[in-house]
Amino acid sequence: MAENFLSPKECLLAREQANGKLASFNKQNDILGEQVFEILNQNSRVLFYPLEDEDVWGFFEKTHGQSFICINTSIDFDKQVFTAAHELYHLWFNHGQELILASELEERSADIPKHELKANRFAAEFLVPELLLRQEIRQRKIDDVKIDVNVVVRLARIFLVPYRTMAKRLAEINMISAAQCKDFLAVPEDEVSLIRKRLGIELIERSNKISLDTLIDNALSAYEQGQISRVKLEYLLSFANTTPEEMGVTNEERQSRPSDDELDSLMEE
Amino acid sequence: MLTLSVPSPILIHGAMEAITMMGVTFQEVGSNIQRLLKDKGMSQQDLAGKLGVSKQVMSKIISGAKAINVAEISRIATTLAISVDDLLEINNKTDDVEAFNFMGEIHSEHTREKVSHLQNVISELLLLDEIMEGH
């Protein structure tokens, strides 16, 4: 969208920031794809949870000196990848608490805050570095005139980014004109899905996965050490839709251990 | 000296599971102690020392895994120079994770509930960190 404008200087900075970070993780020559979650995990505590809302892609909360990022796992997988890269920008370059809205990541309106535009540009540079994109295009023997909607869909699938991100990215590196980009962006989501189906490159299924950082591990450890009751353990595991039994904790196991009072008196000695 | 200013009856069950005292769980009392320690810049060990209990017992009290009686609550209150009411106060959240400022931006009630659920998860993660740090 022409209204959402970053200056050439700001674009260059986003590119330098992305390349610098890719280099620091030794990932310049690789399509990043879902490895972005690994990088996110190394930099923040991450919660994966199905929010069942197409408009909220996640949130970022800083509390008690720690960063928590939630990724909505009920949205398309390529959008989850993009959300992770977008949030890395906020983590590394612009801290704050925020809700991650589809309207801002997809730049659906003309009044997107500047730092969101920067985060989007960073994410695009991080996930789709120009060199790698040109390399893919060369390998597939696609020249500029041949770039049609099918090519955009294919390239988006290769880099695991949303179709719209790829359309914009091709314009950013001048592989397509602004007018072509506008036409690609105007293709409705349903049509893009149909093209994917037709080409046999459907998206990875929406995982709806629940993964809550160290919750299960620490809850089980705390229980094993007698620090929390079974009721508390059940409560904590219920957040992750699981039970002590499912995690291999039986009632007998706990009974065979010394009681808490016995443990207390042992500790006192 | 007991200076209870709470309405009776106070019910305390010896059992570890689902222990409540006027609807206040020991876990909530533990969270309150943790918050008040933080406010006063004291460590769990400082309090354990003053009460004459082991670090392990203190950690259990804070995690809500140990039943404590009225006399103990009163001693803790006296040691921390606070009222028993402060210890029995019910917080809506298990920890003091500040309200998510962006909550108002969420239009769907269903999503707000889910985000608030995750806010609880974050509180519990922080509480578990404290428990694990104690060991």
Short mmCIF file of C-alpha atoms in Angstrom, two decimals:
data_model
loop_
_atom_site.label_atom_id
_atom_site.label_comp_id
_atom_site.label_asym_id
_atom_site.label_seq_id
_atom_site.Cartn_x
_atom_site.Cartn_y
_atom_site.Cartn_z
CA MET A 1 0.00 0.00 0.00
CA ALA A 2 1.47 3.25 -1.10
CA GLU A 3 0.06 5.06 1.94
CA ASN A 4 2.10 2.95 4.30
CA PHE A 5 5.45 4.29 3.41
CA LEU A 6 8.92 3.72 4.79
CA SER A 7 11.72 5.95 3.55
CA PRO A 8 14.58 4.35 1.56
CA LYS A 9 16.77 4.94 4.60
CA GLU A 10 14.36 3.09 6.87
CA CYS A 11 14.14 0.22 4.36
CA LEU A 12 17.91 0.01 4.19
CA LEU A 13 18.13 -0.06 7.98
CA ALA A 14 15.57 -2.91 8.17
CA ARG A 15 17.63 -4.83 5.62
CA GLU A 16 20.86 -4.27 7.54
CA GLN A 17 19.22 -5.29 10.80
CA ALA A 18 17.82 -8.47 9.21
CA ASN A 19 21.09 -9.40 7.51
CA GLY A 20 23.05 -8.72 10.67
CA LYS A 21 20.79 -10.99 12.68
CA LEU A 22 20.81 -13.73 10.02
CA ALA A 23 24.60 -13.61 10.02
CA SER A 24 24.73 -13.86 13.81
CA PHE A 25 22.70 -17.09 13.61
CA ASN A 26 24.70 -18.30 10.62
CA LYS A 27 21.57 -18.47 8.49
CA GLN A 28 22.38 -16.22 5.54
CA ASN A 29 22.49 -19.04 3.02
CA ASP A 30 19.44 -20.89 4.16
CA ILE A 31 15.72 -20.39 3.79
CA LEU A 32 14.73 -19.77 7.39
CA GLY A 33 11.10 -20.96 7.36
CA GLU A 34 10.04 -22.54 10.62
CA GLN A 35 13.54 -22.26 12.09
CA VAL A 36 12.35 -18.78 13.04
CA PHE A 37 10.52 -20.37 16.00
CA GLU A 38 13.80 -21.78 17.27
CA ILE A 39 15.36 -18.31 17.11
CA LEU A 40 12.33 -16.84 18.84
CA ASN A 41 12.63 -19.47 21.57
CA GLN A 42 16.24 -18.53 22.17
CA ASN A 43 15.25 -14.91 22.72
CA SER A 44 11.96 -15.02 24.55
CA ARG A 45 9.60 -17.32 26.36
CA VAL A 46 7.08 -18.46 23.79
CA LEU A 47 3.54 -19.68 24.20
CA PHE A 48 1.83 -21.44 21.30
CA TYR A 49 -1.91 -21.38 21.70
CA PRO A 50 -4.96 -21.52 19.43
CA LEU A 51 -6.75 -18.21 20.01
CA GLU A 52 -9.34 -19.13 17.37
CA ASP A 53 -9.36 -15.58 16.06
CA GLU A 54 -8.22 -14.72 12.54
CA ASP A 55 -7.65 -11.07 13.48
CA VAL A 56 -5.32 -11.54 16.46
CA TRP A 57 -2.13 -13.29 15.44
CA GLY A 58 -0.62 -13.22 18.92
CA PHE A 59 0.68 -10.88 21.59
CA PHE A 60 3.87 -9.70 23.21
CA GLU A 61 4.01 -9.05 26.93
CA LYS A 62 6.96 -7.95 29.00
CA THR A 63 6.58 -8.60 32.68
CA HIS A 64 8.91 -9.26 35.63
CA GLY A 65 11.83 -8.48 33.33
CA GLN A 66 10.95 -11.29 30.95
CA SER A 67 9.46 -11.31 27.47
CA PHE A 68 6.54 -13.56 26.68
CA ILE A 69 5.38 -13.97 23.11
CA CYS A 70 2.22 -15.79 22.20
CA ILE A 71 1.71 -17.15 18.70
CA ASN A 72 -1.86 -17.96 17.68
CA THR A 73 -1.67 -21.51 16.30
CA SER A 74 -5.13 -21.45 14.80
CA ILE A 75 -4.05 -19.14 11.96
CA ASP A 76 -2.31 -20.31 8.77
CA PHE A 77 1.17 -21.67 9.42
CA ASP A 78 2.85 -19.15 7.09
CA LYS A 79 1.21 -16.36 9.10
CA GLN A 80 2.58 -17.88 12.31
CA VAL A 81 6.06 -17.82 10.78
CA PHE A 82 5.62 -14.19 9.78
CA THR A 83 4.30 -13.30 13.26
CA ALA A 84 7.40 -14.83 14.85
CA ALA A 85 9.75 -12.81 12.61
CA HIS A 86 7.73 -9.63 13.17
CA GLU A 87 7.96 -10.12 16.93
CA LEU A 88 11.71 -10.68 16.76
CA TYR A 89 11.97 -7.11 15.50
CA HIS A 90 10.09 -5.82 18.55
CA LEU A 91 12.23 -7.96 20.83
CA TRP A 92 15.52 -6.81 19.36
CA PHE A 93 14.89 -3.26 18.28
CA ASN A 94 11.75 -1.84 19.80
CA HIS A 95 10.48 -3.21 23.06
CA GLY A 96 6.96 -2.94 24.26
CA GLN A 97 3.75 -4.62 25.02
CA GLU A 98 1.40 -5.19 22.15
CA LEU A 99 -1.34 -7.12 20.54
CA ILE A 100 -0.35 -8.56 17.18
CA LEU A 101 -3.17 -7.70 14.82
CA ALA A 102 -3.75 -9.08 11.34
CA SER A 103 -4.73 -5.59 10.17
CA GLU A 104 -1.23 -4.33 11.02
CA LEU A 105 0.77 -7.30 9.77
CA GLU A 106 -1.15 -7.39 6.52
CA GLU A 107 -1.13 -3.57 6.33
CA ARG A 108 -4.82 -3.50 5.54
CA SER A 109 -5.32 0.17 6.31
CA ALA A 110 -3.43 3.38 5.63
CA ASP A 111 -2.65 4.35 9.21
CA ILE A 112 -0.37 1.58 10.42
CA PRO A 113 2.10 2.84 13.06
CA LYS A 114 5.62 3.31 11.75
CA HIS A 115 7.21 0.78 14.11
CA GLU A 116 4.80 -1.89 12.85
CA LEU A 117 5.75 -1.12 9.26
CA LYS A 118 9.39 -1.42 10.24
CA ALA A 119 8.73 -4.74 11.98
CA ASN A 120 6.96 -6.01 8.86
CA ARG A 121 9.78 -4.92 6.60
CA PHE A 122 12.30 -6.50 8.94
CA ALA A 123 10.30 -9.76 8.94
CA ALA A 124 10.18 -9.77 5.14
CA GLU A 125 13.94 -9.16 4.89
CA PHE A 126 14.63 -11.77 7.55
CA LEU A 127 12.48 -14.52 6.02
CA VAL A 128 13.02 -13.63 2.36
CA PRO A 129 16.50 -12.17 1.84
CA GLU A 130 16.86 -10.66 -1.61
CA LEU A 131 19.80 -12.85 -2.62
CA LEU A 132 18.01 -16.07 -1.76
CA LEU A 133 14.84 -14.96 -3.51
CA ARG A 134 16.74 -14.06 -6.70
CA GLN A 135 18.55 -17.39 -6.49
CA GLU A 136 15.26 -19.30 -6.30
CA ILE A 137 13.85 -17.36 -9.23
CA ARG A 138 16.98 -18.04 -11.29
CA GLN A 139 16.95 -21.73 -10.44
CA ARG A 140 13.35 -22.00 -11.52
CA LYS A 141 14.19 -20.18 -14.75
CA ILE A 142 11.49 -17.60 -14.19
CA ASP A 143 12.10 -14.28 -15.87
CA ASP A 144 10.38 -11.06 -14.92
CA VAL A 145 7.65 -11.31 -17.51
CA LYS A 146 6.66 -14.77 -16.38
CA ILE A 147 5.86 -13.78 -12.82
CA ASP A 148 2.16 -14.50 -12.48
CA VAL A 149 0.00 -15.28 -9.50
CA ASN A 150 0.99 -18.98 -9.61
CA VAL A 151 4.66 -18.05 -9.31
CA VAL A 152 3.92 -15.79 -6.34
CA VAL A 153 1.99 -18.62 -4.64
CA ARG A 154 4.85 -21.08 -5.28
CA LEU A 155 7.54 -18.72 -4.01
CA ALA A 156 5.48 -17.93 -0.91
CA ARG A 157 5.24 -21.65 -0.18
CA ILE A 158 8.99 -22.15 -0.64
CA PHE A 159 9.84 -19.39 1.84
CA LEU A 160 6.91 -20.28 4.14
CA VAL A 161 5.60 -16.73 4.13
CA PRO A 162 2.08 -15.44 3.44
CA TYR A 163 1.18 -14.91 -0.23
CA ARG A 164 0.79 -11.18 0.32
CA THR A 165 4.23 -10.90 1.91
CA MET A 166 5.75 -12.53 -1.18
CA ALA A 167 3.87 -10.24 -3.57
CA LYS A 168 5.20 -7.18 -1.71
CA ARG A 169 8.67 -8.65 -1.46
CA LEU A 170 8.88 -9.10 -5.25
CA ALA A 171 7.98 -5.43 -5.70
CA GLU A 172 10.49 -4.40 -3.02
CA ILE A 173 13.33 -5.99 -4.97
CA ASN A 174 11.95 -4.63 -8.26
CA MET A 175 11.14 -8.01 -9.77
CA ILE A 176 7.59 -6.78 -10.40
CA SER A 177 6.12 -3.29 -10.79
CA ALA A 178 4.00 -1.51 -8.20
CA ALA A 179 0.98 -1.99 -10.47
CA GLN A 180 1.59 -5.75 -10.74
CA CYS A 181 1.99 -5.93 -6.98
CA LYS A 182 -1.32 -4.14 -6.52
CA ASP A 183 -3.02 -6.67 -8.81
CA PHE A 184 -1.50 -9.57 -6.89
CA LEU A 185 -2.61 -8.08 -3.57
CA ALA A 186 -6.13 -7.75 -4.93
CA VAL A 187 -6.47 -11.51 -5.45
CA PRO A 188 -8.88 -12.74 -2.79
CA GLU A 189 -7.72 -15.24 -0.17
CA ASP A 190 -10.14 -17.94 -1.44
CA GLU A 191 -8.65 -17.73 -4.89
CA VAL A 192 -5.12 -18.03 -3.50
CA SER A 193 -6.23 -21.18 -1.62
CA LEU A 194 -7.67 -22.64 -4.81
CA ILE A 195 -4.41 -21.99 -6.66
CA ARG A 196 -2.47 -23.73 -3.89
CA LYS A 197 -4.80 -26.72 -4.15
CA ARG A 198 -4.47 -26.80 -7.91
CA LEU A 199 -0.68 -26.67 -7.71
CA GLY A 200 -0.62 -29.32 -5.00
CA ILE A 201 1.20 -27.04 -2.57
CA GLU A 202 -1.35 -26.58 0.16
CA LEU A 203 -0.26 -24.95 3.38
CA ILE A 204 0.91 -26.96 6.33
CA GLU A 205 -2.23 -27.70 8.31
CA ARG A 206 -3.13 -25.23 11.04
CA SER A 207 -1.62 -26.98 13.98
CA ASN A 208 -3.76 -25.56 16.80
CA LYS A 209 -0.92 -26.74 18.98
CA ILE A 210 -0.58 -25.83 22.62
CA SER A 211 2.94 -25.45 23.94
CA LEU A 212 3.45 -23.37 27.07
CA ASP A 213 7.17 -22.85 27.54
CA THR A 214 8.44 -24.64 30.68
CA LEU A 215 5.01 -25.12 32.26
CA ILE A 216 4.70 -28.92 31.97
CA ASP A 217 8.34 -29.63 32.78
CA ASN A 218 8.47 -27.33 35.79
CA ALA A 219 5.05 -28.41 37.07
CA LEU A 220 6.13 -32.07 36.97
CA SER A 221 9.49 -31.28 38.59
CA ALA A 222 7.83 -29.25 41.35
CA TYR A 223 5.41 -32.11 41.96
CA GLU A 224 8.16 -34.74 41.97
CA GLN A 225 10.03 -32.66 44.55
CA GLY A 226 6.90 -32.44 46.68
CA GLN A 227 6.62 -28.68 46.18
CA ILE A 228 3.09 -28.70 44.82
CA SER A 229 0.06 -30.85 45.48
CA ARG A 230 -1.52 -33.21 42.98
CA VAL A 231 -4.51 -30.89 42.68
CA LYS A 232 -2.17 -28.05 41.78
CA LEU A 233 -0.37 -30.29 39.28
CA GLU A 234 -3.69 -31.23 37.68
CA TYR A 235 -4.61 -27.54 37.51
CA LEU A 236 -1.32 -26.57 35.88
CA LEU A 237 -1.39 -29.42 33.37
CA SER A 238 -4.97 -28.59 32.46
CA PHE A 239 -3.65 -25.35 30.88
CA ALA A 240 -1.84 -27.54 28.37
CA ASN A 241 -4.87 -29.83 27.96
CA THR A 242 -3.15 -32.74 29.60
CA THR A 243 -3.36 -34.70 32.85
CA PRO A 244 -0.86 -36.21 35.32
CA GLU A 245 -1.87 -39.68 34.05
CA GLU A 246 -1.11 -38.70 30.47
CA MET A 247 2.29 -37.49 31.60
CA GLY A 248 2.98 -40.85 33.25
CA VAL A 249 2.31 -39.72 36.83
CA THR A 250 0.28 -42.30 38.71
CA ASN A 251 -1.39 -41.93 42.09
CA GLU A 252 0.61 -44.88 43.43
CA GLU A 253 3.87 -43.21 42.57
CA ARG A 254 3.17 -40.36 44.94
CA GLN A 255 1.91 -42.65 47.71
CA SER A 256 5.11 -44.67 47.63
CA ARG A 257 7.07 -41.53 48.39
CA PRO A 258 7.50 -40.28 51.95
CA SER A 259 4.71 -37.95 53.05
CA ASP A 260 5.34 -34.23 53.03
CA ASP A 261 5.50 -34.09 56.78
CA GLU A 262 8.06 -36.90 56.80
CA LEU A 263 10.06 -34.99 54.23
CA ASP A 264 9.77 -31.82 56.31
CA SER A 265 11.13 -33.50 59.38
CA LEU A 266 13.95 -35.03 57.33
CA MET A 267 14.78 -31.59 55.95
CA GLU A 268 14.72 -30.06 59.43
CA GLU A 269 17.29 -32.59 60.57
CA MET B 1 -0.42 -12.65 69.87
CA LEU B 2 -3.40 -13.24 67.61
CA THR B 3 -4.81 -10.14 66.05
CA LEU B 4 -7.24 -11.71 63.65
CA SER B 5 -9.63 -9.24 62.15
CA VAL B 6 -11.21 -11.74 59.83
CA PRO B 7 -14.80 -12.92 60.10
CA SER B 8 -15.24 -16.41 61.49
CA PRO B 9 -15.46 -19.28 60.91
CA ILE B 10 -11.97 -20.02 59.79
CA LEU B 11 -11.76 -23.48 58.39
CA ILE B 12 -8.49 -25.23 58.00
CA HIS B 13 -8.21 -28.76 56.78
CA GLY B 14 -5.07 -30.73 57.34
CA ALA B 15 -5.26 -32.39 53.94
CA MET B 16 -2.97 -31.07 51.25
CA GLU B 17 -5.53 -31.07 48.49
CA ALA B 18 -7.81 -28.11 47.84
CA ILE B 19 -7.17 -26.54 51.17
CA THR B 20 -9.15 -23.40 51.72
CA MET B 21 -9.67 -21.00 54.49
CA MET B 22 -12.75 -18.83 54.00
CA GLY B 23 -12.37 -19.40 50.30
CA VAL B 24 -8.73 -18.35 50.38
CA THR B 25 -6.47 -21.15 49.23
CA PHE B 26 -3.04 -21.67 50.73
CA GLN B 27 -1.69 -21.02 47.30
CA GLU B 28 -3.21 -17.53 47.44
CA VAL B 29 -1.75 -16.97 50.90
CA GLY B 30 1.60 -18.12 49.48
CA SER B 31 1.32 -15.72 46.57
CA ASN B 32 0.54 -12.91 48.99
CA ILE B 33 3.60 -13.74 51.08
CA GLN B 34 5.70 -13.77 47.92
CA ARG B 35 4.36 -10.39 46.80
CA LEU B 36 4.85 -8.83 50.24
CA LEU B 37 8.40 -10.19 50.48
CA LYS B 38 9.16 -8.58 47.16
CA ASP B 39 7.66 -5.27 48.33
CA LYS B 40 9.85 -5.37 51.41
CA GLY B 41 12.95 -6.50 49.55
CA MET B 42 13.19 -9.65 51.65
CA SER B 43 14.07 -13.13 50.43
CA GLN B 44 12.23 -16.35 51.25
CA GLN B 45 15.28 -17.38 53.21
CA ASP B 46 15.17 -14.21 55.35
CA LEU B 47 11.60 -15.00 56.32
CA ALA B 48 12.38 -18.67 56.90
CA GLY B 49 15.21 -17.62 59.24
CA LYS B 50 12.98 -15.26 61.22
CA LEU B 51 10.26 -17.87 61.57
CA GLY B 52 12.74 -20.59 62.42
CA VAL B 53 11.68 -22.94 59.64
CA SER B 54 13.73 -24.56 56.90
CA LYS B 55 14.07 -23.11 53.42
CA GLN B 56 12.18 -26.13 52.10
CA VAL B 57 9.23 -25.61 54.43
CA MET B 58 9.14 -21.91 53.52
CA SER B 59 9.14 -22.76 49.86
CA LYS B 60 6.20 -25.12 50.37
CA ILE B 61 4.25 -22.46 52.25
CA ILE B 62 4.83 -20.05 49.41
CA SER B 63 3.79 -22.52 46.74
CA GLY B 64 0.66 -23.41 48.71
CA ALA B 65 1.79 -27.00 49.12
CA LYS B 66 1.83 -26.86 52.90
CA ALA B 67 -1.15 -26.30 55.15
CA ILE B 68 -0.54 -23.57 57.69
CA ASN B 69 -2.59 -22.73 60.74
CA VAL B 70 -3.90 -19.49 62.15
CA ALA B 71 -1.02 -19.13 64.60
CA GLU B 72 1.49 -19.49 61.79
CA ILE B 73 -0.33 -16.98 59.63
CA SER B 74 -0.32 -14.58 62.53
CA ARG B 75 3.42 -15.09 63.10
CA ILE B 76 4.15 -14.49 59.44
CA ALA B 77 2.06 -11.30 59.54
CA THR B 78 3.87 -10.07 62.66
CA THR B 79 7.27 -10.89 61.15
CA LEU B 80 6.47 -9.02 57.97
CA ALA B 81 4.88 -6.17 59.97
CA ILE B 82 1.62 -6.45 58.07
CA SER B 83 -1.94 -7.34 59.00
CA VAL B 84 -3.40 -10.82 58.73
CA ASP B 85 -5.88 -9.29 56.27
CA ASP B 86 -3.01 -8.57 53.91
CA LEU B 87 -2.10 -12.24 53.92
CA LEU B 88 -5.67 -13.40 53.39
CA GLU B 89 -6.45 -10.95 50.64
CA ILE B 90 -7.74 -12.65 47.51
CA ASN B 91 -6.14 -11.52 44.32
CA ASN B 92 -7.93 -12.36 41.12
CA LYS B 93 -4.63 -13.43 39.69
CA THR B 94 -2.23 -15.88 41.28
CA ASP B 95 0.62 -13.46 40.72
CA ASP B 96 0.88 -9.78 40.05
CA VAL B 97 1.27 -9.90 36.30
CA GLU B 98 -0.01 -6.48 35.41
CA ALA B 99 -3.19 -6.27 33.36
CA PHE B 100 -2.48 -6.56 29.68
CA ASN B 101 -2.89 -3.02 28.43
CA PHE B 102 -3.91 -4.23 25.01
CA MET B 103 -6.87 -6.20 26.33
CA GLY B 104 -9.24 -3.39 25.33
CA GLU B 105 -8.14 -3.67 21.71
CA ILE B 106 -9.53 -7.21 21.50
CA HIS B 107 -13.04 -7.07 20.09
CA SER B 108 -14.06 -10.68 20.56
CA GLU B 109 -15.14 -11.75 24.05
CA HIS B 110 -14.01 -15.30 23.22
CA THR B 111 -10.48 -14.09 22.39
CA ARG B 112 -10.36 -11.89 25.51
CA GLU B 113 -11.11 -14.99 27.60
CA LYS B 114 -8.35 -16.93 25.90
CA VAL B 115 -5.82 -14.14 26.33
CA SER B 116 -6.78 -13.79 29.98
CA HIS B 117 -6.31 -17.57 30.32
CA LEU B 118 -2.78 -17.13 28.94
CA GLN B 119 -2.21 -14.29 31.39
CA ASN B 120 -2.83 -16.90 34.12
CA VAL B 121 -0.40 -19.25 32.43
CA ILE B 122 2.27 -16.53 32.55
CA SER B 123 1.59 -15.98 36.28
CA GLU B 124 1.92 -19.69 36.93
CA LEU B 125 5.13 -19.90 34.88
CA LEU B 126 6.61 -17.12 37.01
CA LEU B 127 5.47 -18.82 40.21
CA LEU B 128 6.98 -22.13 39.10
CA ASP B 129 10.24 -20.30 38.32
CA GLU B 130 10.34 -19.13 41.94
CA ILE B 131 9.65 -22.63 43.22
CA MET B 132 12.34 -24.15 41.04
CA GLU B 133 14.81 -21.41 41.96
CA GLY B 134 14.35 -22.32 45.62
CA HIS B 135 15.81 -25.74 44.77
#
